[in-house]
CSV table of C-alpha atoms and ligand atoms in Angstrom, one decimal:
chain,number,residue,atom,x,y,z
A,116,UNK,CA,1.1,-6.4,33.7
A,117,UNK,CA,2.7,-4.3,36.2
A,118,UNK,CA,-0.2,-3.4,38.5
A,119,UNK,CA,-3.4,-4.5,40.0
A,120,UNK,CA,-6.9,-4.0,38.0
A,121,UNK,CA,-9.9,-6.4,38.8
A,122,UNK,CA,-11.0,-7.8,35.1
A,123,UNK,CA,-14.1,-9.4,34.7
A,124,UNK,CA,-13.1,-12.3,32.2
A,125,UNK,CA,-16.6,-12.7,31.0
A,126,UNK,CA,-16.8,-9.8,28.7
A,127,UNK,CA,-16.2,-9.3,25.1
A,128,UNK,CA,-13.8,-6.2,24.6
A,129,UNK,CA,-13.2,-4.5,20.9
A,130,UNK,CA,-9.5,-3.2,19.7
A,131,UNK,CA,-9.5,-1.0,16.3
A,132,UNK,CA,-6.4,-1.2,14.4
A,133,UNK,CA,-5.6,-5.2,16.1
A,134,UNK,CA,-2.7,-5.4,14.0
A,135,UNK,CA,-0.7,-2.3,14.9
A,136,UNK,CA,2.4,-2.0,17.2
A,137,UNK,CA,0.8,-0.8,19.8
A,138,UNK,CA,-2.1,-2.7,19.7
A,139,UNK,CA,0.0,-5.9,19.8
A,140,UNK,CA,0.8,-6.0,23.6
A,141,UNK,CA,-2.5,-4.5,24.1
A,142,UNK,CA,-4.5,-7.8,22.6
A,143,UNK,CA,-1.7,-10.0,24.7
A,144,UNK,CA,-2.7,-8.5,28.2
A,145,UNK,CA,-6.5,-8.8,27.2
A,146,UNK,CA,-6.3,-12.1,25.8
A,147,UNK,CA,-3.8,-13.2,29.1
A,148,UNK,CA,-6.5,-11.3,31.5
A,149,UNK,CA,-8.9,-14.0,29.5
A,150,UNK,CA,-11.1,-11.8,27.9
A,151,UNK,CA,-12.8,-12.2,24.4
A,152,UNK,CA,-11.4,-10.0,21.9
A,153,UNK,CA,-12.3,-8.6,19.0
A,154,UNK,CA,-9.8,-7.7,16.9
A,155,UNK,CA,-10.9,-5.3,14.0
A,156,UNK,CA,-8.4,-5.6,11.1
A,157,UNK,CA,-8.5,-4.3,7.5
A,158,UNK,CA,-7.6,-7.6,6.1
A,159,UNK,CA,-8.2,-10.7,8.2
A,160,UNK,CA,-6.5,-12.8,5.2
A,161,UNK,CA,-3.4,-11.1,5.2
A,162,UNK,CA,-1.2,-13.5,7.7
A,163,UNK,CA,1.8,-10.9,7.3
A,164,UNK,CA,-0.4,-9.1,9.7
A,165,UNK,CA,-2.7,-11.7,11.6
A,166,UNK,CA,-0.5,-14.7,12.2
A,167,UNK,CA,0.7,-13.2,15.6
A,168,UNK,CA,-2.0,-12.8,16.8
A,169,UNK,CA,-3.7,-16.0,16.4
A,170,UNK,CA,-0.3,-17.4,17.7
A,171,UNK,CA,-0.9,-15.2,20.9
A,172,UNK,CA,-4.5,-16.8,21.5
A,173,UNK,CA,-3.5,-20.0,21.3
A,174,UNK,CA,-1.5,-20.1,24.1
A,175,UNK,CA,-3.4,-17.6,26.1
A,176,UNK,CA,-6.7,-18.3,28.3
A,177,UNK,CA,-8.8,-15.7,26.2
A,178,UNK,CA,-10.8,-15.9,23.2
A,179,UNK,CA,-9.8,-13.8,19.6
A,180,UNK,CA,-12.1,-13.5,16.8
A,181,UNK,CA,-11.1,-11.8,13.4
A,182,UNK,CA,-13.5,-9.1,12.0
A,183,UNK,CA,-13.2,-6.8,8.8
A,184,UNK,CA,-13.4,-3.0,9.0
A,185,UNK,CA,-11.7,0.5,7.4
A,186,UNK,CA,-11.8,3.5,9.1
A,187,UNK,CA,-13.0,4.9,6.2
A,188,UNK,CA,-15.7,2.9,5.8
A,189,UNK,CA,-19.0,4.1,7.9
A,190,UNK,CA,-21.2,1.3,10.0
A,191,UNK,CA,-17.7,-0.9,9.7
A,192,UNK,CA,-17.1,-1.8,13.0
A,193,UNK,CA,-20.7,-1.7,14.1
A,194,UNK,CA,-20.2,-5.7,13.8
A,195,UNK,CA,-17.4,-6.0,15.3
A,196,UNK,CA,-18.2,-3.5,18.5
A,197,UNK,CA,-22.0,-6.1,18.8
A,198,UNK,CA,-21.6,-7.1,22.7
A,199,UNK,CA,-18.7,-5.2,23.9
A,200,UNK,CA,-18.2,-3.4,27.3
A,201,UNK,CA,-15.0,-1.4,26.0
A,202,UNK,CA,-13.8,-0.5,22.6
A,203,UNK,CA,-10.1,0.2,22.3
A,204,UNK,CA,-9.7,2.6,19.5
A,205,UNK,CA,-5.9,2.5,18.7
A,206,UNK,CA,-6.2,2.5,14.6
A,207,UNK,CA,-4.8,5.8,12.9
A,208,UNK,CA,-2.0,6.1,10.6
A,209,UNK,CA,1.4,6.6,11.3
A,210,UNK,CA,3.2,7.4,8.8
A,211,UNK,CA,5.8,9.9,7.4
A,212,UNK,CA,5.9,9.5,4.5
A,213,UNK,CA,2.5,10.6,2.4
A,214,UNK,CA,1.0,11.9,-1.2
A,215,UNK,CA,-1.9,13.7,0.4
A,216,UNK,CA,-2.3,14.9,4.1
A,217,UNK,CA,-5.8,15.1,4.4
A,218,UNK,CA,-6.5,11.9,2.2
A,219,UNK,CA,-3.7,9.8,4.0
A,220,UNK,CA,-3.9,11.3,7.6
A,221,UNK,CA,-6.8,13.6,8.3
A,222,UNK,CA,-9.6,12.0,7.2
A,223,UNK,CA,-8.8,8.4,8.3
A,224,UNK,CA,-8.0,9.9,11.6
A,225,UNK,CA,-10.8,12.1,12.6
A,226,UNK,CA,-13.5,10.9,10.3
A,227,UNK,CA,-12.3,7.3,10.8
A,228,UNK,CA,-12.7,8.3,15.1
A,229,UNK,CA,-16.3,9.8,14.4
A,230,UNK,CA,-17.2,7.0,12.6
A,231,UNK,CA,-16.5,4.3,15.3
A,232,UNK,CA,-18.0,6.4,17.5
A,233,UNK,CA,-21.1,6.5,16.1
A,234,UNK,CA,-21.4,2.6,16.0
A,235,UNK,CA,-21.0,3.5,20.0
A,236,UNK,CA,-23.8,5.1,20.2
A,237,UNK,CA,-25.8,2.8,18.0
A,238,UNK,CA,-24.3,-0.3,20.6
A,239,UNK,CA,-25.6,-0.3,24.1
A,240,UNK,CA,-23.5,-3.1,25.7
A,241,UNK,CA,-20.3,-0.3,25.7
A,242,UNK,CA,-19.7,1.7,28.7
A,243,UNK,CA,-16.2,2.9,28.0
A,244,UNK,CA,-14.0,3.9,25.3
A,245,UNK,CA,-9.9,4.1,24.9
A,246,UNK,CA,-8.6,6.3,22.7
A,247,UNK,CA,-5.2,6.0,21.4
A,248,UNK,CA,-4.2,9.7,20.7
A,249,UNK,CA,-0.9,11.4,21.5
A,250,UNK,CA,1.4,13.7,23.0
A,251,UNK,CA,1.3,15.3,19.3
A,252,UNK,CA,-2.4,16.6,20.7
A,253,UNK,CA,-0.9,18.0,23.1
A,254,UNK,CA,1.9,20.1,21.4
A,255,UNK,CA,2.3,20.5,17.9
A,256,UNK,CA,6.3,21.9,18.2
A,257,UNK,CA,9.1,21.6,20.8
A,258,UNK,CA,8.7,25.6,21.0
A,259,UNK,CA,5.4,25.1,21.9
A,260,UNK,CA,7.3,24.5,25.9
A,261,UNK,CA,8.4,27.8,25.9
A,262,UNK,CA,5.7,30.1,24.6
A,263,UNK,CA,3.7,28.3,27.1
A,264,UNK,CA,6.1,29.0,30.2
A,265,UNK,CA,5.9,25.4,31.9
A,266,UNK,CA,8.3,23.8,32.9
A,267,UNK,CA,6.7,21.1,31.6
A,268,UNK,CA,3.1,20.1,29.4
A,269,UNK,CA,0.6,18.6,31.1
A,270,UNK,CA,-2.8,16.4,30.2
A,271,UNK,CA,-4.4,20.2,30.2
A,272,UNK,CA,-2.4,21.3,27.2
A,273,UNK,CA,-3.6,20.9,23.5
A,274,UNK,CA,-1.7,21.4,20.1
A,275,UNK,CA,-2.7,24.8,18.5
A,276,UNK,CA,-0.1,24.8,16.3
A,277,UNK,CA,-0.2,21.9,13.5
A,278,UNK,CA,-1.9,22.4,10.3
A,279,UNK,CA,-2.4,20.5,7.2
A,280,UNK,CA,1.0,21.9,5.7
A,281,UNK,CA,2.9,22.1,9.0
A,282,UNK,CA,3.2,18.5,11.2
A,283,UNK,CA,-0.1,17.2,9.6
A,284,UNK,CA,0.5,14.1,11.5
A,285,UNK,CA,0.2,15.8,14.9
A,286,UNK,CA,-3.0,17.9,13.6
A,287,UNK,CA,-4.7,14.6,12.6
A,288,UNK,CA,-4.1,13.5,16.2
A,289,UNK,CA,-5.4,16.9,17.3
A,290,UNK,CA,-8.4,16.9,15.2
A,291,UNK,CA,-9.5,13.2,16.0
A,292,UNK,CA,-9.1,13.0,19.8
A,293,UNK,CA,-11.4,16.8,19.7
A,294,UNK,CA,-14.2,15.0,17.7
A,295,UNK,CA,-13.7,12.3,20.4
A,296,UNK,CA,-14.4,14.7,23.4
A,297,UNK,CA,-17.0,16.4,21.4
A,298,UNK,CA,-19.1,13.4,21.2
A,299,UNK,CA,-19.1,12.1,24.3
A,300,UNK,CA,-20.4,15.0,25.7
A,301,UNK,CA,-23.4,14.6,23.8
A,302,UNK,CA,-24.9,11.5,25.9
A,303,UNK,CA,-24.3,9.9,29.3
A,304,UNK,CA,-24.1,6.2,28.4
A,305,UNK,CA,-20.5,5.8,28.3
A,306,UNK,CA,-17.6,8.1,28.7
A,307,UNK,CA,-14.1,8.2,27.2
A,308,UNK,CA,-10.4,8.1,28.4
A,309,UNK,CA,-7.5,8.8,26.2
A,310,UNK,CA,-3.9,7.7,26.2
A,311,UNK,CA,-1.2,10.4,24.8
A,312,UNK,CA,1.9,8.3,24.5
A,313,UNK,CA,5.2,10.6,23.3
A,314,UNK,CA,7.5,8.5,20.7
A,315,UNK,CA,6.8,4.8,21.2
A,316,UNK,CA,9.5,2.1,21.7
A,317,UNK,CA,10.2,-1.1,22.8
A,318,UNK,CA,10.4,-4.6,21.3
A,319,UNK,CA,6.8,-5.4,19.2
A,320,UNK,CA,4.5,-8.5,19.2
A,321,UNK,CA,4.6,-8.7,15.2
A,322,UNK,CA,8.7,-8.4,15.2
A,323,UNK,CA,7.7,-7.0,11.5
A,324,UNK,CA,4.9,-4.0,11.9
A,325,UNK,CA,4.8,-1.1,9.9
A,326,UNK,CA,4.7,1.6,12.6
A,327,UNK,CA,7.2,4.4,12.1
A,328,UNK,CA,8.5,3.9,15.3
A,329,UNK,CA,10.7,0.9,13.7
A,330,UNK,CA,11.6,2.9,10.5
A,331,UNK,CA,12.7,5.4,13.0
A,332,UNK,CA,14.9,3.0,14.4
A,333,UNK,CA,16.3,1.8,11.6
A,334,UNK,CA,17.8,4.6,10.3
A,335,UNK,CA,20.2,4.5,13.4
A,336,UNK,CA,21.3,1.3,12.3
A,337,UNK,CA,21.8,2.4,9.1
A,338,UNK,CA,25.1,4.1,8.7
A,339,UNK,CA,23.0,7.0,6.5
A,340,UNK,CA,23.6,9.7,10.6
A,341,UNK,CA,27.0,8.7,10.7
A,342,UNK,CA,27.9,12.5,10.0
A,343,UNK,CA,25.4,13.8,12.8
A,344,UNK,CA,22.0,14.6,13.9
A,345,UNK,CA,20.3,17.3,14.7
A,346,UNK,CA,19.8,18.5,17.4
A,347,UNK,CA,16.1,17.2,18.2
A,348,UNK,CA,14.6,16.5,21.8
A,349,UNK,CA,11.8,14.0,21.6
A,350,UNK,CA,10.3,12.3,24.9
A,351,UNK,CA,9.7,8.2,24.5
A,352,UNK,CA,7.7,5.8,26.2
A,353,UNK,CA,7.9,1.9,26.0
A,354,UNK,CA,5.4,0.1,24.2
A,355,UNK,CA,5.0,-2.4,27.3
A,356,UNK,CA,4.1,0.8,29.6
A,357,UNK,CA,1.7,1.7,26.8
A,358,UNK,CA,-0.4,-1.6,26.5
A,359,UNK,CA,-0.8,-1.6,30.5
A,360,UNK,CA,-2.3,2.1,31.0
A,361,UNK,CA,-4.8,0.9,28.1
A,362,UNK,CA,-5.8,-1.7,29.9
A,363,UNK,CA,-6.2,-0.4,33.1
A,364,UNK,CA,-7.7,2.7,31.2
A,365,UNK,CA,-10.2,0.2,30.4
A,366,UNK,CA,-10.7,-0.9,33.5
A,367,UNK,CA,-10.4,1.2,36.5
A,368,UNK,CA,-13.6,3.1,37.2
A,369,UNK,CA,-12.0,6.0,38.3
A,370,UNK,CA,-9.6,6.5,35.2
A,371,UNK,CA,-10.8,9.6,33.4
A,372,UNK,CA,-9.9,12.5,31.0
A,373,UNK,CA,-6.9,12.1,29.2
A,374,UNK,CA,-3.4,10.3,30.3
A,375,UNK,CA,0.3,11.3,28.6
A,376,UNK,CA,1.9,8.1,28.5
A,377,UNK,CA,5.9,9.2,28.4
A,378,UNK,CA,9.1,8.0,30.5
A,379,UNK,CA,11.3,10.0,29.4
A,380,UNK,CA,12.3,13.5,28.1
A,381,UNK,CA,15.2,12.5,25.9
A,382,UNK,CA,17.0,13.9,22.9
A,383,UNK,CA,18.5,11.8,19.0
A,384,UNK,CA,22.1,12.2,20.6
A,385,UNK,CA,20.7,10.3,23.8
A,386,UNK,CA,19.1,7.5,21.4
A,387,UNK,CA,23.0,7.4,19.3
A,388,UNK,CA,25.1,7.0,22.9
A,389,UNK,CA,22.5,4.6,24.6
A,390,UNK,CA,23.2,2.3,21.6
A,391,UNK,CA,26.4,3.0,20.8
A,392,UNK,CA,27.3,2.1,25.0
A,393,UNK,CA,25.5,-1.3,24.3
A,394,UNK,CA,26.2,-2.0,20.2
A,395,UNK,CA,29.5,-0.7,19.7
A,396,UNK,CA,31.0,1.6,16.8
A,397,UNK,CA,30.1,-1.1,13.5
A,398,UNK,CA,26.5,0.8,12.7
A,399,UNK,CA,27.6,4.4,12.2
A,400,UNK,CA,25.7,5.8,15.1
A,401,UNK,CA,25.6,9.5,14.5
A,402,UNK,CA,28.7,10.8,17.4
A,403,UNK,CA,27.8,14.4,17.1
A,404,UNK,CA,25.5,17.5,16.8
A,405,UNK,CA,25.0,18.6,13.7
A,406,UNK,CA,24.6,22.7,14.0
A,407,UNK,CA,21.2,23.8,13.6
A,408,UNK,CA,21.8,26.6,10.0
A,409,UNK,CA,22.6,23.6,8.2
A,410,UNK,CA,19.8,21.3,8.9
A,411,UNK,CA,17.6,24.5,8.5
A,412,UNK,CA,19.5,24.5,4.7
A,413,UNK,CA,19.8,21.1,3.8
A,414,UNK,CA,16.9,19.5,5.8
A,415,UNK,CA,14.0,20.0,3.3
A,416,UNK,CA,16.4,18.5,0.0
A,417,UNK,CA,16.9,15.6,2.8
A,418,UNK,CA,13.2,14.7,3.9
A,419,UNK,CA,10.3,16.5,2.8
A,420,UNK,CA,9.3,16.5,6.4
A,421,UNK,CA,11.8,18.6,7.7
A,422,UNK,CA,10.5,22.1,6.3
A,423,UNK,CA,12.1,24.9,7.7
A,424,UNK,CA,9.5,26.1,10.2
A,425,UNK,CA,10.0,22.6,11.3
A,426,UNK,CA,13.6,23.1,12.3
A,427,UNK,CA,13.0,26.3,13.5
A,428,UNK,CA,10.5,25.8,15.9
A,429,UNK,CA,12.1,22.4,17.3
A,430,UNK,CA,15.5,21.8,16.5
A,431,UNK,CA,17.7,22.7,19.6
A,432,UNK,CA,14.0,23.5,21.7
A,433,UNK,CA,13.7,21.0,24.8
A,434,UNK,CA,10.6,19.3,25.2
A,435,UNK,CA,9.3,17.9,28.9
A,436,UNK,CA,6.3,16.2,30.0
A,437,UNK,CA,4.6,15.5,33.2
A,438,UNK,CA,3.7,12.0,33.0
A,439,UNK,CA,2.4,12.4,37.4
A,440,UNK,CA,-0.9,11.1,36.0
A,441,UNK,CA,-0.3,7.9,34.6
A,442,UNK,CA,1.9,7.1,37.8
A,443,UNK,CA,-0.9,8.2,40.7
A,444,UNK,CA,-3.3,7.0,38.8
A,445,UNK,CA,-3.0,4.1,36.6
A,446,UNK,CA,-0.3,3.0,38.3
A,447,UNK,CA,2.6,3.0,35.4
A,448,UNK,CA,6.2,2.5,36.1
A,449,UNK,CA,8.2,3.6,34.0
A,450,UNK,CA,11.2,1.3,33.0
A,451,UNK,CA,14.6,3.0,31.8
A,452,UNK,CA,15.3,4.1,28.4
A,453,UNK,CA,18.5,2.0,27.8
A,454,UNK,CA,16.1,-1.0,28.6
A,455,UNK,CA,13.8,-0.3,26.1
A,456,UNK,CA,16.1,0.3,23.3
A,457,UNK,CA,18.2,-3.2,23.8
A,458,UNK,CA,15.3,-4.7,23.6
A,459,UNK,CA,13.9,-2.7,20.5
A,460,UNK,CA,16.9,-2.8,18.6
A,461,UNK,CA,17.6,-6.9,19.6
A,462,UNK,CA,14.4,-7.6,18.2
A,463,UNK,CA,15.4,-5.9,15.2
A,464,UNK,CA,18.4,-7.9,15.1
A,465,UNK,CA,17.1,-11.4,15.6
A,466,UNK,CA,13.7,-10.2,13.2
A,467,UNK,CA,16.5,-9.5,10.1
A,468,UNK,CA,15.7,-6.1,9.9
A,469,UNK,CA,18.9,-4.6,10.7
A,470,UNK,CA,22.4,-6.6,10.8
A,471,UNK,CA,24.2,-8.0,13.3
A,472,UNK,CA,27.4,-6.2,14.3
A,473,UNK,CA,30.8,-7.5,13.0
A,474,UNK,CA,32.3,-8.4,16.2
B,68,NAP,P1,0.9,1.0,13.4
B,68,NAP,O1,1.6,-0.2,13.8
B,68,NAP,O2,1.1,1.5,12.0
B,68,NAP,O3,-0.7,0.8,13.7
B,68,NAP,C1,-1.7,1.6,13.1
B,68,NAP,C2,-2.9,0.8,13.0
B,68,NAP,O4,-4.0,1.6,12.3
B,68,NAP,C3,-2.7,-0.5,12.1
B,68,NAP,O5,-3.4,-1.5,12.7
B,68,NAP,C4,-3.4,-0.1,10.8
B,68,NAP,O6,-3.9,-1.2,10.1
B,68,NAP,C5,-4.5,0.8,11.3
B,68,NAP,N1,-5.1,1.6,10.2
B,68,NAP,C6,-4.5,2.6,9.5
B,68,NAP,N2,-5.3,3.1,8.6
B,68,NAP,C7,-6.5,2.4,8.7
B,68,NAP,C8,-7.7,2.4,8.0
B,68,NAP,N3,-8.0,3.3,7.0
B,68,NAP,N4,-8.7,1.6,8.4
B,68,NAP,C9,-8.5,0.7,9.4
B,68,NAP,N5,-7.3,0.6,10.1
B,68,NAP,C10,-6.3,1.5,9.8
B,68,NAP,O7,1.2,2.2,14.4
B,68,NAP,P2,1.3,2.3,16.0
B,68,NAP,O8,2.5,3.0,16.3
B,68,NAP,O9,0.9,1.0,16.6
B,68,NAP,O10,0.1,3.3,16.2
B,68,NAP,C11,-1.1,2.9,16.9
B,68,NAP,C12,-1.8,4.2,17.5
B,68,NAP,O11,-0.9,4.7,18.4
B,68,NAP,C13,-2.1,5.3,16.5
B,68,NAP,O12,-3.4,5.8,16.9
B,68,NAP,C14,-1.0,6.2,16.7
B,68,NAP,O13,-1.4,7.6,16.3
B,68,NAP,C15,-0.8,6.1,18.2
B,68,NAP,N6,0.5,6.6,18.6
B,68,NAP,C16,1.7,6.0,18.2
B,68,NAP,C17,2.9,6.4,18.7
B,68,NAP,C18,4.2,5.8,18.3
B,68,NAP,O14,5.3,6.4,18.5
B,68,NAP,N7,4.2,4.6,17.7
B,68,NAP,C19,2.9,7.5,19.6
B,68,NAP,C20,1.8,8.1,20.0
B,68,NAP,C21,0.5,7.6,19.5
B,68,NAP,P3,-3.0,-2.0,9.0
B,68,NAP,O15,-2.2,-2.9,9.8
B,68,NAP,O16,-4.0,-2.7,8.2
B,68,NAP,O17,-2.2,-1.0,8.3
């Protein structure tokens, strides 16, 4: 880690969702501080999804133990959380591609938050809780910068703009860090801190995880934006920076309210030089702009994602965040963007995921 935060080692800590992207450089600084984690999966069987992380215990000073639990299943984690001073709650899908929004998003999201909260309440030992939520809680579309008149969004901004037919991701975010705030204020026992990362990137523990920050990826390497992209600002944030304001989230007693985690306000052309500079020309990184009446046309045969008020209220809109917090107060440096994807996309390289460039 990055920065200095005094860890007690004798505690018992629990993360939600152990077997996510995120989550994987989260359980390494626990496990490295030496700290007992429990790691709540969905399938503790499934090696796919475990093996890293019993590789990471084995060569770290802290202790990991396995336990079962769905977000959609209420009292699940109750077990798990028995002991712990801090639960992490990073689980929550992420995922573009869906059947039913409030099935596949919503309800594991928000109901999934109020119903690890609730084993909270029921478990005395925890004084603090992490919640993984987003800079999607904070704005719901690019647009959203202007009507505001900032310059840029801040931790005191919230999304009012998603819906369950328009970015139902970013309303499940919405929804399930509200509950969050709404039930801590209910009781003094322990209090909660959030993390809003923008897009997350950066080389994984588990080369393999599902997030859609590596399908994201991939499609750069793919050849399928060689004739453009649109026009789409997006801030990102390395996964490494991510892990470490978790931690000392966890772990500072002064850390409070919410946190945007995000380096840097940056754009899909950005992405398509940055790896063209260090890659070369053999992946068909998109070269150009593509102008914004077609993508408003063609996007929704494309991706059923990309409806029209989508493209009209971000393509070609800027986005910015003020990420002062997370620097004065957790401490976060942020490194540079062209660091983060080399090491994203080399990872993807040596994993198999993408190819290796001809020459
Ligand atoms: P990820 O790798 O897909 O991790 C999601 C985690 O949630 C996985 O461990 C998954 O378990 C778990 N999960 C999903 N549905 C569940 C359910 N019904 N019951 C129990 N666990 C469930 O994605 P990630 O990128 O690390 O995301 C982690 C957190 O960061 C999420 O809260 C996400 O919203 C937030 N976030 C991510 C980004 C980003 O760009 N990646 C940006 C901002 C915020 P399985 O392994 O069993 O599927």
């Amino acid at each position: 880690m990055s920065h200095d935060t005094t860890i007690d080692p004798n505690q018992t800590v629990l993360v939600t969702g152990a077997t996510g992207y995120v989550a994987g450089w989260l359980v390494k600084n626990l496990l490295d501080a030496g700290l007992t984690v429990h790691a709540a999966v969905r399938d503790p069987d499934n090696s796919d999804k475990v093996a890293h992380l019993l590789a990471l215990a084995d060569s770290a000073p802290g202790t990991l133990k396995l336990f079962k639990a769905d977000l959609l299943d209420a009292g699940s984690y109750s077990e798990a959380m028995a002991g712990c001073t801090v639960v992490f709650h990073t689980a929550s899908p992420f995922i573009l591609t869906f059947d039913d929004a409030q099935k596949d998003l919503i309800e594991p999201a928000r109901q999934g938050t109020l119903n690890v909260l609730d084993s909270v309440n029921k478990t005395d030992s925890v004084k603090r809780v992490v919640l993984t939520s987003s800079c999607a809680a904070i704005y719901g579309d690019n647009i959203d910068l202007q009507t505001s008149g900032k310059k840029a969004l801040d931790e005191t901004d919230w999304n009012t703009t998603s819906s369950l037919t328009h970015q139902p991701y970013s309303y499940s975010k919405t929804l399930a860090e509200k509950a969050a705030w709404e039930t801590v204020e209910q009781q003094s026992r322990w209090d909660l801190v959030t993390i809003n990362p923008s897009l997350v990137l950066g080389p994984g523990i588990n080369p393999r995880s599902t997030s859609a920050s590596l399908g994201m990826f991939k499609q750069f390497a793919s050849g399928k934006l060689k004739a453009g992209v649109p026009a789409f600002y997006i801030a990102a944030v390395d996964v490494r920076e991510v892990a470490d304001a978790h931690v000392t989230a966890a772990f500072k007693p002064e850390a409070r309210g919410r946190y945007i985690l995000s380096g840097h306000d940056t754009s899909f052309i950005e992405f398509a030089d940055i790896l063209r500079n260090q890659f070369g020309n053999d992946y068909g990184f998109p070269q150009r702009i593509l102008p914004k009446p077609l993508v408003w046309l063609v996007g929704p045969l494309a991706d059923k994602s990309m409806t029209r008020a989508m493209v009209s209220r971000n393509v070609g809109h800027p986005i910015r965040f003020d990420h002062t917090k997370s620097e004065q107060e957790l401490g976060i440096h942020y490194r540079p963007l062209k660091d983060s994807i080399a090491d994203f996309f080399n990872q993807l390289q040596d994993s198999g995921q993408i190819p290796k460039a001809k020459h």
